[in-house]
Amino acid sequence: MSKVAVLGYGTVGSGVVEVLDVNSAEVEESAGEKIELKYILDLRDFPGDKHQDQVVHDIEVILNDPEIDVICETMGGLEPAFTFEKRALEKGISVCTSNKELVAAHGPELVRIAKEHNCSFLFEASVGGGIPILRTLNTSLRHEKIDSITGILNGTTNYILTKMDKDKIGFATVLKEAQDKGYAERKPEADIEGYDACRKTAILASLLSGQYVSYEDIETEGITKITQQDFAYAKSLGMSIKLLGMIKKNNSGFFTMVSPFLIPLENPLALVNEVFNAIVVHGNMLGNTMYYGKGAGKEATASAVVADLIDIIVHKKSHIDVNLNDIPAELSDNGNYVHRFFVRVDESTEDEARELFGSNIEIVESSEVFGEFAFVTDLISEKDFKTKYTKLSKAKAFLREL
Ligand code: NDP
Ligand code: HSE
């Protein structure tokens, strides 16, 4: 029998406890032994809860209990989560977590400490919610030369974009819905400004390279500037708007970016709606594979945490290798990356736009938007596009095309 503690009894933590309760037979069978939930650490009490007697408020109770084999950290934030996890690993207690902010900032250090103390640090739920993408990269695809990963990596923003597009609901209303459903981060700026997708992109890029890609080096843009007018134009173009995390390997390193993209409807990523995430991985032998599932929410995320918990118990008293190292990765200059760009300007500046972007632009019209001139550029590098875009005297918005 193994004994575990869950740190943080919120959306994900209560989900972990629920999975252990509801699927106890399946969990025991996969782990090869019983798993007993010994403690739940939280700031609050939970009177009337089935597990109220397991709730403690002092981490020392858990760290000083020699019976504890694994800690599932689902509190979120950098501190005290980092200190708690570091101390647990130093005592040889394995840790699994859904805390991507922590993994993106301190993952390599925690993996190193786990290795030094012959225990494990796993973080499947930190990317793609319930999608088993990290385990897939670390095991099934480890032999592939992976040259690109493109994904919808944030459930909250995908939920918002879907509802804005399909139901024409306003941004603030639909963000509140996502918060009520337990999808959003404690500070929802992390979702809507793209920081959460950025951290997930950094984790994927780090695993892909076996080096450390700092989230601070990833160019990131969120969805706060997307309007109903953008969706109207997207409809005319036969496209959808999605927030993507993108990693492309080239000879000089990696191109990485988080940004909203226009995606043709025939691309399967365009059909990923609501809280679902999808990640397309391209390997040299395998070609494209796509992984799809709920990217946020209690049960799906908890399922991924429990998968790590089981893996740890199956490999008790040994270290599970996750290919997350602290050698800094080389990122290449995004300026050289080439796309087509969709641009909106005031109609009075059509001539100026044509002069700057040339005769190959494709005009885009929408019966729902007035007073604008909108077009799609030819293929152009990020650097050249930005130089020209800043010369536009009445630019309104732009979006990249996938
Ligand atoms: P919640 O805010 O719902 O839960 C966090 C819980 O931890 C709360 O009960 C909170 O108590 C408690 N807590 C916070 N600080 C401490 C502390 N110092 N000691 C003890 N307990 C503490 O967050 P989520 O469950 O949504 O998220 C948890 C983590 O999982 C985050 O890192 C998040 O990014 C990640 N995640 C979340 C997903 C989701 O869909 N929600 C999906 C994937 C990952 P109190 O409320 O009283 O502050
Ligand atoms: N806030 C995150 C999201 C939770 O919406 O994707 C899952 O990581």
Short mmCIF file of C-alpha atoms and ligand atoms in Angstrom, two decimals:
data_model
loop_
_atom_site.label_atom_id
_atom_site.label_comp_id
_atom_site.label_asym_id
_atom_site.label_seq_id
_atom_site.Cartn_x
_atom_site.Cartn_y
_atom_site.Cartn_z
CA MET A 1 0.00 0.00 0.00
CA SER A 2 1.21 3.53 -0.84
CA LYS A 3 0.16 6.64 1.01
CA VAL A 4 -0.33 10.00 -0.63
CA ALA A 5 -1.07 13.60 0.24
CA VAL A 6 -2.89 16.09 -1.96
CA LEU A 7 -1.81 19.71 -1.55
CA GLY A 8 -4.66 22.11 -2.43
CA TYR A 9 -8.29 20.96 -2.31
CA GLY A 10 -9.62 23.23 -5.08
CA THR A 11 -10.79 22.35 -8.58
CA VAL A 12 -7.98 19.96 -9.52
CA GLY A 13 -7.14 18.68 -6.03
CA SER A 14 -10.75 17.74 -5.29
CA GLY A 15 -10.82 16.07 -8.71
CA VAL A 16 -7.76 13.97 -7.79
CA VAL A 17 -9.51 12.84 -4.60
CA GLU A 18 -12.64 12.05 -6.63
CA VAL A 19 -10.71 9.94 -9.17
CA LEU A 20 -9.09 8.00 -6.30
CA ASP A 21 -12.57 7.42 -4.80
CA VAL A 22 -14.60 6.69 -7.93
CA ASN A 23 -11.98 4.65 -9.81
CA SER A 24 -10.35 3.06 -6.77
CA ALA A 25 -10.45 -0.48 -8.24
CA GLU A 26 -8.94 0.64 -11.57
CA VAL A 27 -6.32 2.75 -9.80
CA GLU A 28 -5.33 -0.16 -7.57
CA GLU A 29 -5.12 -2.53 -10.52
CA SER A 30 -2.89 -0.18 -12.54
CA ALA A 31 -0.69 0.71 -9.59
CA GLY A 32 -0.41 -2.90 -8.47
CA GLU A 33 -1.30 -1.94 -4.91
CA LYS A 34 -3.79 0.07 -2.87
CA ILE A 35 -3.33 3.85 -2.72
CA GLU A 36 -4.46 5.49 0.50
CA LEU A 37 -5.16 9.20 0.63
CA LYS A 38 -3.69 10.12 4.00
CA TYR A 39 -3.75 13.92 3.98
CA ILE A 40 -5.25 16.87 2.15
CA LEU A 41 -3.44 20.16 2.78
CA ASP A 42 -5.51 23.30 2.38
CA LEU A 43 -5.92 26.70 3.99
CA ARG A 44 -9.58 26.05 4.69
CA ASP A 45 -11.58 23.37 6.53
CA PHE A 46 -14.20 21.43 4.62
CA PRO A 47 -16.94 20.64 7.17
CA GLY A 48 -19.33 17.96 5.92
CA ASP A 49 -16.88 16.78 3.24
CA LYS A 50 -16.34 13.01 3.08
CA HIS A 51 -12.61 13.67 3.55
CA GLN A 52 -12.85 16.40 6.21
CA ASP A 53 -10.81 14.36 8.70
CA GLN A 54 -7.87 14.10 6.31
CA VAL A 55 -7.59 17.89 5.95
CA VAL A 56 -4.51 19.44 7.58
CA HIS A 57 -3.15 22.99 7.47
CA ASP A 58 0.49 22.41 8.26
CA ILE A 59 2.84 21.02 5.60
CA GLU A 60 5.18 19.75 8.36
CA VAL A 61 2.60 17.08 9.26
CA ILE A 62 2.98 15.67 5.75
CA LEU A 63 6.72 16.15 5.28
CA ASN A 64 7.49 14.60 8.67
CA ASP A 65 5.30 11.54 8.13
CA PRO A 66 7.59 8.69 7.00
CA GLU A 67 4.58 6.85 5.54
CA ILE A 68 4.01 9.40 2.76
CA ASP A 69 5.29 8.13 -0.61
CA VAL A 70 3.87 10.71 -3.02
CA ILE A 71 2.61 14.28 -2.95
CA CYS A 72 0.16 15.59 -5.58
CA GLU A 73 0.58 19.37 -5.63
CA THR A 74 -2.53 21.10 -6.96
CA MET A 75 -2.32 24.43 -5.09
CA GLY A 76 -0.88 26.47 -7.95
CA GLY A 77 1.49 29.44 -7.85
CA LEU A 78 5.25 29.55 -7.34
CA GLU A 79 5.40 29.81 -3.55
CA PRO A 80 4.96 28.01 -1.27
CA ALA A 81 4.49 25.25 -3.89
CA PHE A 82 8.17 25.32 -4.93
CA THR A 83 9.47 25.10 -1.35
CA PHE A 84 7.03 22.34 -0.42
CA GLU A 85 7.91 20.26 -3.50
CA LYS A 86 11.65 20.79 -3.15
CA ARG A 87 11.58 19.72 0.49
CA ALA A 88 9.48 16.66 -0.35
CA LEU A 89 11.86 15.57 -3.13
CA GLU A 90 14.88 16.09 -0.86
CA LYS A 91 13.27 13.61 1.52
CA GLY A 92 12.78 11.11 -1.34
CA ILE A 93 9.01 11.75 -1.57
CA SER A 94 7.97 11.81 -5.23
CA VAL A 95 5.85 14.68 -6.52
CA CYS A 96 3.30 15.02 -9.31
CA THR A 97 1.74 18.34 -10.15
CA SER A 98 -0.65 20.23 -12.43
CA ASN A 99 1.17 23.48 -11.67
CA LYS A 100 2.57 24.62 -15.03
CA GLU A 101 3.69 28.00 -13.70
CA LEU A 102 6.03 26.13 -11.38
CA VAL A 103 7.14 23.56 -13.97
CA ALA A 104 7.94 26.30 -16.52
CA ALA A 105 9.95 28.25 -13.93
CA HIS A 106 11.64 25.50 -11.87
CA GLY A 107 10.98 22.19 -13.66
CA PRO A 108 14.61 21.31 -14.49
CA GLU A 109 15.75 22.01 -10.92
CA LEU A 110 12.97 19.85 -9.45
CA VAL A 111 13.74 17.02 -11.89
CA ARG A 112 17.43 17.21 -10.90
CA ILE A 113 16.60 17.09 -7.17
CA ALA A 114 14.27 14.13 -7.79
CA LYS A 115 17.05 12.31 -9.64
CA GLU A 116 19.56 13.01 -6.86
CA HIS A 117 17.15 11.54 -4.31
CA ASN A 118 16.03 8.57 -6.43
CA CYS A 119 12.43 9.70 -6.65
CA SER A 120 10.34 11.32 -9.41
CA PHE A 121 8.91 14.66 -10.42
CA LEU A 122 6.09 14.30 -12.96
CA PHE A 123 3.83 16.99 -14.44
CA GLU A 124 1.57 15.46 -17.11
CA ALA A 125 -1.40 17.70 -16.17
CA SER A 126 0.66 20.85 -16.70
CA VAL A 127 0.10 20.75 -20.49
CA GLY A 128 -3.17 19.99 -22.27
CA GLY A 129 -5.22 19.15 -19.14
CA GLY A 130 -6.30 15.52 -19.55
CA ILE A 131 -4.38 14.86 -22.80
CA PRO A 132 -1.47 12.46 -22.15
CA ILE A 133 0.88 14.51 -24.32
CA LEU A 134 4.00 14.64 -22.14
CA ARG A 135 4.08 10.89 -21.56
CA THR A 136 3.62 10.41 -25.32
CA LEU A 137 6.56 12.72 -26.11
CA ASN A 138 8.73 11.12 -23.43
CA THR A 139 8.02 7.52 -24.37
CA SER A 140 6.24 6.74 -27.66
CA LEU A 141 7.87 9.57 -29.61
CA ARG A 142 11.30 9.71 -27.93
CA HIS A 143 12.98 8.08 -30.97
CA GLU A 144 11.43 10.54 -33.46
CA LYS A 145 13.12 13.68 -34.76
CA ILE A 146 10.27 16.05 -33.93
CA ASP A 147 10.45 19.26 -35.92
CA SER A 148 7.21 20.96 -34.99
CA ILE A 149 4.53 21.12 -32.33
CA THR A 150 1.48 23.31 -32.84
CA GLY A 151 -1.30 23.35 -30.31
CA ILE A 152 -4.38 24.86 -28.81
CA LEU A 153 -3.03 24.79 -25.28
CA ASN A 154 -5.44 26.84 -23.21
CA GLY A 155 -9.00 25.72 -22.50
CA THR A 156 -10.26 29.06 -21.18
CA THR A 157 -9.29 31.06 -24.26
CA ASN A 158 -10.55 28.37 -26.61
CA TYR A 159 -13.84 28.40 -24.73
CA ILE A 160 -14.02 32.21 -25.01
CA LEU A 161 -13.15 32.28 -28.73
CA THR A 162 -15.68 29.53 -29.48
CA LYS A 163 -18.51 31.29 -27.65
CA MET A 164 -17.64 34.69 -29.17
CA ASP A 165 -17.65 33.13 -32.62
CA LYS A 166 -20.61 30.76 -32.51
CA ASP A 167 -22.94 32.44 -29.99
CA LYS A 168 -21.75 36.08 -30.37
CA ILE A 169 -21.38 36.37 -26.58
CA GLY A 170 -19.27 39.26 -25.24
CA PHE A 171 -15.75 38.65 -23.95
CA ALA A 172 -16.41 39.51 -20.27
CA THR A 173 -19.56 37.36 -20.03
CA VAL A 174 -17.92 34.31 -21.50
CA LEU A 175 -14.76 34.73 -19.39
CA LYS A 176 -17.00 34.66 -16.30
CA GLU A 177 -18.58 31.41 -17.60
CA ALA A 178 -15.12 29.85 -18.00
CA GLN A 179 -14.22 30.92 -14.46
CA ASP A 180 -17.46 29.45 -13.07
CA LYS A 181 -16.67 26.15 -14.79
CA GLY A 182 -13.26 26.01 -13.05
CA TYR A 183 -11.24 26.39 -16.28
CA ALA A 184 -9.55 29.73 -15.63
CA GLU A 185 -6.43 30.52 -13.64
CA ARG A 186 -6.75 32.30 -10.31
CA LYS A 187 -5.65 35.46 -12.15
CA PRO A 188 -7.43 35.05 -15.52
CA GLU A 189 -4.92 37.42 -17.17
CA ALA A 190 -2.70 34.34 -17.32
CA ASP A 191 -5.22 32.78 -19.71
CA ILE A 192 -6.40 35.72 -21.78
CA GLU A 193 -2.98 37.39 -22.18
CA GLY A 194 -1.49 34.09 -23.36
CA TYR A 195 0.93 33.60 -20.41
CA ASP A 196 -0.49 30.16 -19.56
CA ALA A 197 -0.22 28.95 -23.18
CA CYS A 198 3.30 30.42 -23.20
CA ARG A 199 4.34 28.36 -20.16
CA LYS A 200 2.89 25.22 -21.75
CA THR A 201 4.71 26.01 -25.00
CA ALA A 202 7.94 26.40 -23.02
CA ILE A 203 7.42 23.02 -21.32
CA LEU A 204 6.75 21.32 -24.67
CA ALA A 205 9.75 23.03 -26.30
CA SER A 206 11.96 21.97 -23.38
CA LEU A 207 10.88 18.34 -23.67
CA LEU A 208 11.27 18.45 -27.43
CA SER A 209 14.82 19.75 -27.19
CA GLY A 210 15.95 18.08 -23.97
CA GLN A 211 17.11 21.59 -23.04
CA TYR A 212 15.52 24.41 -21.08
CA VAL A 213 13.37 26.86 -23.03
CA SER A 214 12.53 29.80 -20.81
CA TYR A 215 8.94 31.01 -21.11
CA GLU A 216 10.30 34.54 -20.83
CA ASP A 217 11.94 34.15 -24.24
CA ILE A 218 8.73 33.20 -26.06
CA GLU A 219 6.98 35.98 -27.98
CA THR A 220 3.45 35.95 -26.59
CA GLU A 221 0.21 37.61 -27.51
CA GLY A 222 -3.21 36.78 -26.01
CA ILE A 223 -6.78 37.15 -27.23
CA THR A 224 -7.88 40.41 -25.63
CA LYS A 225 -7.74 42.33 -28.92
CA ILE A 226 -9.93 39.88 -30.83
CA THR A 227 -13.32 41.39 -31.73
CA GLN A 228 -16.57 40.34 -33.42
CA GLN A 229 -15.27 42.12 -36.55
CA ASP A 230 -12.34 39.70 -36.69
CA PHE A 231 -14.75 36.76 -36.53
CA ALA A 232 -16.87 38.32 -39.32
CA TYR A 233 -13.79 38.53 -41.58
CA ALA A 234 -12.70 35.02 -40.55
CA LYS A 235 -16.10 33.74 -41.71
CA SER A 236 -15.61 35.41 -45.12
CA LEU A 237 -12.19 33.79 -45.37
CA GLY A 238 -13.53 30.32 -44.42
CA MET A 239 -11.33 30.35 -41.33
CA SER A 240 -11.52 30.11 -37.57
CA ILE A 241 -9.53 32.06 -34.95
CA LYS A 242 -7.58 30.07 -32.34
CA LEU A 243 -4.85 30.88 -29.85
CA LEU A 244 -1.89 28.67 -30.78
CA GLY A 245 1.39 27.76 -29.16
CA MET A 246 3.91 27.01 -31.87
CA ILE A 247 7.34 25.41 -31.87
CA LYS A 248 9.30 24.90 -35.08
CA LYS A 249 12.77 23.45 -35.17
CA ASN A 250 15.20 24.69 -37.79
CA ASN A 251 18.97 24.56 -38.36
CA SER A 252 19.68 27.45 -36.01
CA GLY A 253 17.42 26.37 -33.12
CA PHE A 254 13.74 26.95 -32.44
CA PHE A 255 11.12 29.37 -33.54
CA THR A 256 8.51 29.66 -30.75
CA MET A 257 5.44 31.82 -30.49
CA VAL A 258 2.07 32.13 -28.79
CA SER A 259 -0.44 34.12 -30.79
CA PRO A 260 -3.98 34.06 -32.15
CA PHE A 261 -3.99 32.60 -35.68
CA LEU A 262 -6.52 32.40 -38.50
CA ILE A 263 -6.84 28.71 -39.36
CA PRO A 264 -8.51 27.34 -42.52
CA LEU A 265 -11.62 25.33 -41.64
CA GLU A 266 -10.21 22.25 -43.39
CA ASN A 267 -7.40 22.15 -40.79
CA PRO A 268 -8.51 19.89 -37.88
CA LEU A 269 -7.27 22.49 -35.36
CA ALA A 270 -10.01 24.84 -36.61
CA LEU A 271 -12.64 22.37 -35.40
CA VAL A 272 -11.37 22.17 -31.82
CA ASN A 273 -13.98 24.02 -29.78
CA GLU A 274 -14.93 25.05 -26.25
CA VAL A 275 -12.60 23.79 -23.49
CA PHE A 276 -10.93 21.22 -25.73
CA ASN A 277 -7.23 21.40 -26.58
CA ALA A 278 -5.41 19.73 -29.45
CA ILE A 279 -1.72 19.32 -30.14
CA VAL A 280 -0.27 18.44 -33.53
CA VAL A 281 3.19 16.86 -33.37
CA HIS A 282 5.23 16.30 -36.52
CA GLY A 283 7.97 13.67 -36.44
CA ASN A 284 10.36 12.82 -39.27
CA MET A 285 9.26 9.19 -39.52
CA LEU A 286 5.78 9.47 -38.06
CA GLY A 287 4.48 12.52 -39.94
CA ASN A 288 1.65 14.40 -38.23
CA THR A 289 -0.19 13.10 -35.18
CA MET A 290 -2.85 15.02 -33.29
CA TYR A 291 -3.78 14.63 -29.62
CA TYR A 292 -7.18 15.91 -28.53
CA GLY A 293 -9.08 16.18 -25.27
CA LYS A 294 -10.32 18.46 -22.50
CA GLY A 295 -7.61 21.03 -21.82
CA ALA A 296 -8.96 22.20 -18.45
CA GLY A 297 -11.52 21.32 -15.82
CA LYS A 298 -11.68 19.22 -12.69
CA GLU A 299 -12.02 15.59 -13.80
CA ALA A 300 -9.91 15.63 -16.97
CA THR A 301 -6.99 17.38 -15.29
CA ALA A 302 -7.26 15.19 -12.21
CA SER A 303 -7.14 12.10 -14.41
CA ALA A 304 -3.73 13.24 -15.72
CA VAL A 305 -2.45 13.86 -12.17
CA VAL A 306 -3.57 10.38 -11.11
CA ALA A 307 -1.84 8.87 -14.18
CA ASP A 308 1.42 10.35 -12.84
CA LEU A 309 0.66 9.12 -9.34
CA ILE A 310 0.21 5.57 -10.65
CA ASP A 311 3.39 5.77 -12.74
CA ILE A 312 5.32 6.85 -9.65
CA ILE A 313 3.95 3.99 -7.57
CA VAL A 314 4.66 1.44 -10.30
CA HIS A 315 8.27 2.74 -10.40
CA LYS A 316 8.61 3.15 -6.63
CA LYS A 317 12.15 3.60 -5.34
CA SER A 318 13.42 4.67 -8.74
CA HIS A 319 13.63 7.86 -10.79
CA ILE A 320 11.40 8.26 -13.88
CA ASP A 321 13.35 10.09 -16.58
CA VAL A 322 11.44 13.01 -18.16
CA ASN A 323 14.07 14.61 -20.43
CA LEU A 324 13.76 18.06 -18.82
CA ASN A 325 17.24 19.50 -18.41
CA ASP A 326 18.68 22.83 -17.39
CA ILE A 327 20.96 23.39 -20.41
CA PRO A 328 19.70 26.65 -21.98
CA ALA A 329 18.15 26.12 -25.42
CA GLU A 330 19.00 28.25 -28.46
CA LEU A 331 15.95 30.09 -29.77
CA SER A 332 16.17 31.42 -33.30
CA ASP A 333 15.09 34.88 -34.40
CA ASN A 334 11.32 35.00 -34.96
CA GLY A 335 11.89 37.85 -37.41
CA ASN A 336 12.80 35.37 -40.13
CA TYR A 337 9.65 33.32 -39.78
CA VAL A 338 7.27 33.66 -42.73
CA HIS A 339 3.43 33.73 -42.76
CA ARG A 340 0.59 35.43 -44.53
CA PHE A 341 -0.96 38.20 -42.42
CA PHE A 342 -4.57 39.42 -42.35
CA VAL A 343 -4.66 43.21 -41.90
CA ARG A 344 -7.44 45.72 -41.19
CA VAL A 345 -6.99 49.44 -41.85
CA ASP A 346 -9.29 52.45 -42.02
CA GLU A 347 -10.85 52.60 -45.51
CA SER A 348 -9.35 56.07 -46.05
CA THR A 349 -5.87 54.48 -46.13
CA GLU A 350 -6.50 51.78 -48.76
CA ASP A 351 -3.98 53.34 -51.19
CA GLU A 352 -1.32 53.52 -48.49
CA ALA A 353 -1.87 49.82 -47.64
CA ARG A 354 -1.70 48.78 -51.30
CA GLU A 355 1.50 50.76 -51.78
CA LEU A 356 3.17 49.19 -48.74
CA PHE A 357 2.05 45.58 -49.24
CA GLY A 358 2.00 45.47 -53.07
CA SER A 359 -0.39 44.23 -55.68
CA ASN A 360 -0.49 40.59 -54.52
CA ILE A 361 -2.71 41.28 -51.53
CA GLU A 362 -6.04 39.45 -51.33
CA ILE A 363 -8.95 41.76 -50.49
CA VAL A 364 -11.30 40.50 -47.77
CA GLU A 365 -14.87 41.74 -47.54
CA SER A 366 -17.51 41.23 -44.89
CA SER A 367 -21.12 42.35 -45.00
CA GLU A 368 -20.90 42.88 -41.22
CA VAL A 369 -18.03 45.41 -41.09
CA PHE A 370 -18.03 48.94 -42.52
CA GLY A 371 -15.53 51.73 -43.02
CA GLU A 372 -12.52 49.43 -43.31
CA PHE A 373 -10.19 48.03 -45.92
CA ALA A 374 -9.12 44.47 -45.08
CA PHE A 375 -6.67 42.23 -46.90
CA VAL A 376 -4.34 39.26 -46.62
CA THR A 377 -0.68 39.78 -47.49
CA ASP A 378 1.50 37.54 -49.57
CA LEU A 379 3.96 35.39 -47.60
CA ILE A 380 6.17 37.79 -45.66
CA SER A 381 8.63 37.50 -42.78
CA GLU A 382 7.67 38.67 -39.28
CA LYS A 383 10.38 41.32 -39.44
CA ASP A 384 9.33 42.76 -42.82
CA PHE A 385 5.66 42.65 -41.90
CA LYS A 386 6.17 44.56 -38.67
CA THR A 387 8.28 47.19 -40.42
CA LYS A 388 5.52 47.80 -42.96
CA TYR A 389 2.65 47.53 -40.48
CA THR A 390 4.09 50.24 -38.26
CA LYS A 391 4.18 52.56 -41.30
CA LEU A 392 0.40 52.28 -41.76
CA SER A 393 -1.14 55.52 -40.50
CA LYS A 394 -4.56 54.04 -39.62
CA ALA A 395 -3.96 50.38 -38.89
CA LYS A 396 -6.69 48.67 -36.87
CA ALA A 397 -5.53 45.11 -36.32
CA PHE A 398 -3.68 42.15 -37.77
CA LEU A 399 -3.75 38.38 -37.39
CA ARG A 400 -1.35 35.72 -38.57
CA GLU A 401 -2.55 32.93 -40.86
CA LEU A 402 -1.57 29.32 -40.21
P1 NDP B 1 -7.92 26.30 -7.17
O1 NDP B 1 -7.72 27.72 -6.80
O2 NDP B 1 -9.29 25.82 -7.50
O3 NDP B 1 -7.35 25.35 -6.00
C1 NDP B 1 -6.19 25.61 -5.27
C2 NDP B 1 -6.44 25.17 -3.85
O4 NDP B 1 -5.21 25.22 -3.13
C3 NDP B 1 -7.43 26.06 -3.13
O5 NDP B 1 -8.32 25.28 -2.34
C4 NDP B 1 -6.52 26.92 -2.25
O6 NDP B 1 -7.14 27.39 -1.09
C5 NDP B 1 -5.42 25.93 -1.92
N1 NDP B 1 -4.19 26.61 -1.54
C6 NDP B 1 -3.62 27.70 -2.10
N2 NDP B 1 -2.48 28.01 -1.45
C7 NDP B 1 -2.34 27.11 -0.45
C8 NDP B 1 -1.38 26.92 0.57
N3 NDP B 1 -0.36 27.74 0.71
N4 NDP B 1 -1.54 25.89 1.42
C9 NDP B 1 -2.59 25.07 1.30
N5 NDP B 1 -3.55 25.21 0.35
C10 NDP B 1 -3.42 26.21 -0.51
O7 NDP B 1 -6.93 26.01 -8.38
P2 NDP B 1 -7.05 24.88 -9.48
O8 NDP B 1 -7.40 23.60 -8.85
O9 NDP B 1 -7.84 25.37 -10.61
O10 NDP B 1 -5.54 24.84 -10.00
C11 NDP B 1 -4.51 24.25 -9.25
C12 NDP B 1 -3.28 24.14 -10.12
O11 NDP B 1 -3.56 23.32 -11.26
C13 NDP B 1 -2.81 25.47 -10.70
O12 NDP B 1 -1.41 25.43 -10.84
C14 NDP B 1 -3.44 25.50 -12.09
O13 NDP B 1 -2.73 26.29 -13.00
C15 NDP B 1 -3.34 24.04 -12.47
N6 NDP B 1 -4.28 23.57 -13.45
C16 NDP B 1 -5.60 23.88 -13.34
C17 NDP B 1 -6.51 23.39 -14.25
C18 NDP B 1 -7.96 23.69 -14.17
O14 NDP B 1 -8.68 23.31 -15.11
N7 NDP B 1 -8.44 24.35 -13.15
C19 NDP B 1 -6.08 22.52 -15.35
C20 NDP B 1 -4.66 22.24 -15.37
C21 NDP B 1 -3.82 22.75 -14.44
P3 NDP B 1 -7.94 28.80 -1.11
O15 NDP B 1 -8.98 28.68 -2.17
O16 NDP B 1 -8.48 28.91 0.26
O17 NDP B 1 -6.92 29.86 -1.45
N1 HSE B 2 -6.45 27.83 -17.14
C1 HSE B 2 -5.95 26.70 -17.86
C2 HSE B 2 -6.68 26.59 -19.16
C3 HSE B 2 -6.12 25.45 -17.05
O1 HSE B 2 -7.74 27.22 -19.29
O2 HSE B 2 -6.20 25.90 -20.06
C4 HSE B 2 -5.53 24.23 -17.71
O3 HSE B 2 -4.14 24.30 -17.73
#
